[in-house]
Amino acid sequence: MKNIFFKDKKVFITGAASGIGKATAVAMGALGCRLFLTDINEQGLLKTAAEIQEKGGKVCAAEAFDVSDYPMMKHFASDVQERHGAMDILVNVAGIALFSQIEDMKHGDWERVINVNLWGVIHALECFVPEMIRARRGGHIVNVSSTAGLIGLPWHAAYAASKHAVVGLSEVLRMI
Ligand SMILES: NC(=O)c1ccc[n+]([C@@H]2O[C@H](COP(=O)([O-])OP(=O)(O)OC[C@H]3O[C@@H](n4cnc5c(N)ncnc54)[C@H](O)[C@@H]3O)[C@@H](O)[C@H]2O)c1
């Protein structure tokens, strides 16, 4: 299926090696988007890219890195924006879950969940949105949160904190 709105749109997707991120990448590839994909799982990412290309989809970049690593995000974003210009659509999917009683959680558990689920989203926004605004073509940002970003659930303290923050951040972005 080809769609006039999506055809040739430049789309950055995190978490593209599996689950929702992979399904989104495959679907947007089938709609004719030009894809810029990442995930921390290099093997899975390359498999997604190969699957999309086998079906005729356009993968302009597929590079593995940790979204919580700001210099890596910045390097990737600068490189692709220099070669391809501003993105049209950002899809922040990469995330990790942690279900634990608060008294069992280590400091590193809190840090890891917040770094990936919240800072990972912030890094993508910091590195891609200013260029999208400068390009003045409009655009779309999809930040994947969770039910745990809307209501508190048992054993979800760090996950809920990160996902509530993503909802708040996304509500503010509706105003730009
Ligand atoms: N599956 C669900 O039921 C569900 C429910 C609510 C919200 N979510 C959210 O949806 C998103 C995707 O979940 P999913 O179910 O597809 O999970 P998934 O584990 O299949 O996919 C997540 C992807 O993110 C990648 N990833 C993890 N840490 C990363 C990092 N530091 N840098 C780059 N990539 C990283 C993983 O390698 C993986 O490919 C997550 O943000 C999750 O919190 C999922």
XYZ file of C-alpha atoms and ligand atoms in Angstrom:
220
model
C 0.000 0.000 0.000
C 1.364 3.453 -0.925
C 0.054 6.552 0.781
C 0.464 10.077 -0.565
C 1.012 11.598 2.897
C 3.741 9.169 3.948
C 5.500 8.773 0.583
C 9.150 9.873 0.932
C 8.633 11.330 4.425
C 11.834 11.107 6.470
C 11.147 9.153 9.630
C 13.467 8.532 12.594
C 12.457 5.522 14.718
C 14.134 4.320 17.935
C 13.690 0.772 19.232
C 13.433 -0.549 15.674
C 14.935 -3.989 16.403
C 11.787 -5.500 17.915
C 8.196 -5.131 19.061
C 6.377 -1.847 18.463
C 9.426 -0.086 16.969
C 10.030 -2.828 14.435
C 6.334 -3.065 13.510
C 6.230 0.720 13.045
C 9.355 0.685 10.865
C 7.996 -2.145 8.692
C 4.608 -0.400 8.327
C 6.143 2.985 7.500
C 8.556 1.351 5.053
C 5.573 -0.190 3.282
C 3.957 3.260 3.111
C 6.954 4.625 1.199
C 8.738 6.518 4.000
C 12.501 7.056 4.004
C 13.628 5.432 7.242
C 16.342 6.342 9.746
C 16.455 3.551 12.294
C 18.231 2.837 15.532
C 18.272 0.382 18.413
C 20.841 -0.788 20.941
C 20.468 -4.311 19.515
C 22.552 -4.202 16.334
C 21.678 -7.684 15.056
C 17.945 -7.093 15.459
C 18.220 -3.655 13.885
C 20.022 -4.961 10.803
C 17.425 -7.734 10.503
C 14.611 -5.147 10.543
C 16.426 -3.056 7.918
C 16.982 -6.106 5.695
C 13.326 -7.171 5.966
C 12.146 -3.701 4.953
C 14.590 -3.464 2.045
C 13.627 -6.934 0.787
C 10.073 -5.627 0.426
C 11.277 -2.557 -1.494
C 11.300 -0.155 1.480
C 13.839 2.657 1.798
C 16.231 2.462 4.750
C 18.536 5.492 4.556
C 20.342 4.720 7.830
C 20.335 1.924 10.397
C 22.871 2.463 13.142
C 23.003 0.802 16.545
C 23.506 2.948 19.641
C 22.148 3.525 23.113
C 19.526 6.306 23.079
C 20.613 7.337 26.561
C 24.061 8.212 25.149
C 23.704 11.883 24.150
C 26.961 12.147 22.152
C 25.945 9.095 20.083
C 22.477 10.533 19.369
C 24.010 13.890 18.488
C 26.549 12.289 16.157
C 23.877 10.221 14.378
C 21.480 13.187 14.085
C 24.159 15.575 12.774
C 25.298 13.043 10.220
C 21.860 12.213 8.815
C 20.650 15.822 8.894
C 23.756 16.944 7.047
C 23.189 14.344 4.333
C 19.367 14.248 4.188
C 18.067 17.430 5.864
C 15.444 17.659 8.609
C 13.229 14.722 9.559
C 9.455 14.891 9.009
C 8.440 12.418 11.701
C 10.118 11.283 14.942
C 8.968 8.059 16.593
C 10.485 7.476 20.039
C 9.760 3.856 20.889
C 12.906 2.501 22.609
C 12.183 1.741 26.234
C 12.824 -0.692 29.046
C 10.518 -1.942 31.785
C 11.424 -2.631 35.393
C 8.958 -4.171 37.813
C 10.304 -4.139 41.329
C 9.436 -3.329 44.926
C 10.929 0.043 45.747
C 12.995 -1.331 48.646
C 14.699 -3.818 46.295
C 15.715 -1.260 43.682
C 19.346 -0.258 43.331
C 20.394 3.275 42.397
C 21.544 1.921 39.037
C 18.038 0.537 38.351
C 16.503 3.997 38.747
C 19.209 5.565 36.605
C 18.943 3.029 33.772
C 15.144 3.305 33.448
C 15.112 7.108 33.583
C 18.114 7.364 31.250
C 16.589 5.176 28.531
C 12.868 5.983 28.828
C 13.112 9.701 29.535
C 16.572 10.947 28.558
C 16.463 8.796 25.403
C 13.333 10.672 24.290
C 14.790 14.041 25.322
C 18.003 13.353 23.378
C 16.045 12.652 20.186
C 13.967 15.809 20.656
C 17.060 17.934 21.345
C 18.917 16.607 18.317
C 16.112 16.542 15.723
C 13.330 19.023 16.587
C 15.257 22.317 16.155
C 16.167 21.310 12.584
C 12.534 20.321 11.902
C 11.372 23.743 13.092
C 14.030 25.503 11.006
C 12.924 23.536 7.917
C 9.374 24.985 8.353
C 7.661 21.941 6.805
C 5.728 21.011 9.942
C 6.109 17.457 11.197
C 4.987 14.914 13.734
C 6.446 13.543 16.965
C 5.288 10.249 18.439
C 6.544 9.451 21.941
C 5.527 6.001 23.158
C 4.534 6.095 26.825
C 2.352 3.536 28.581
C -0.731 3.076 30.751
C 1.887 3.430 33.496
C 2.382 6.968 32.183
C -1.233 7.787 32.984
C -1.887 5.920 36.252
C 0.330 4.448 38.965
C 0.572 0.642 38.904
C 2.148 -1.687 41.513
C 5.938 -2.331 41.215
C 6.295 0.329 38.496
C 7.896 3.247 40.391
C 10.810 4.015 38.055
C 8.937 2.984 34.894
C 5.888 5.077 35.876
C 8.096 8.071 36.729
C 9.739 7.915 33.298
C 6.509 7.318 31.378
C 4.512 10.033 33.235
C 7.341 12.432 32.344
C 7.083 11.430 28.677
C 3.332 12.185 28.734
C 3.925 15.618 30.323
C 6.669 16.412 27.852
C 4.501 15.340 24.910
C 1.555 17.467 26.087
C 3.830 20.503 26.108
C 5.119 19.654 22.620
C 1.521 19.858 21.332
C 1.805 23.609 21.975
C 4.825 24.318 19.725
N 4.552 -4.081 24.970
C 3.742 -3.495 25.817
O 2.792 -4.080 26.354
C 3.922 -2.031 26.146
C 2.958 -1.408 26.919
C 3.115 -0.060 27.195
C 4.200 0.630 26.723
N 5.160 -0.010 26.006
C 6.298 0.769 25.557
O 6.449 0.579 24.172
C 7.809 0.663 23.821
C 8.232 -0.549 23.005
O 7.957 -1.694 23.750
P 7.963 -3.151 23.109
O 6.918 -3.927 23.806
O 7.943 -3.070 21.632
O 9.340 -3.682 23.673
P 10.594 -4.367 22.979
O 11.487 -4.768 24.088
O 10.155 -5.391 21.987
O 11.232 -3.167 22.163
C 11.992 -2.168 22.759
C 13.206 -1.930 21.892
O 13.969 -0.881 22.491
C 15.328 -1.239 22.391
N 16.104 -0.579 23.429
C 16.115 -0.845 24.745
N 16.980 -0.059 25.386
C 17.539 0.736 24.431
C 18.518 1.754 24.460
N 19.111 2.116 25.601
N 18.849 2.377 23.304
C 18.274 2.012 22.141
N 17.339 1.029 22.047
C 16.980 0.415 23.175
C 15.361 -2.755 22.562
O 16.546 -3.332 22.090
C 14.116 -3.150 21.788
O 14.406 -3.444 20.449
C 8.593 0.848 25.116
O 8.879 2.217 25.315
C 7.623 0.339 26.160
O 7.835 0.943 27.420
C 5.041 -1.319 25.708
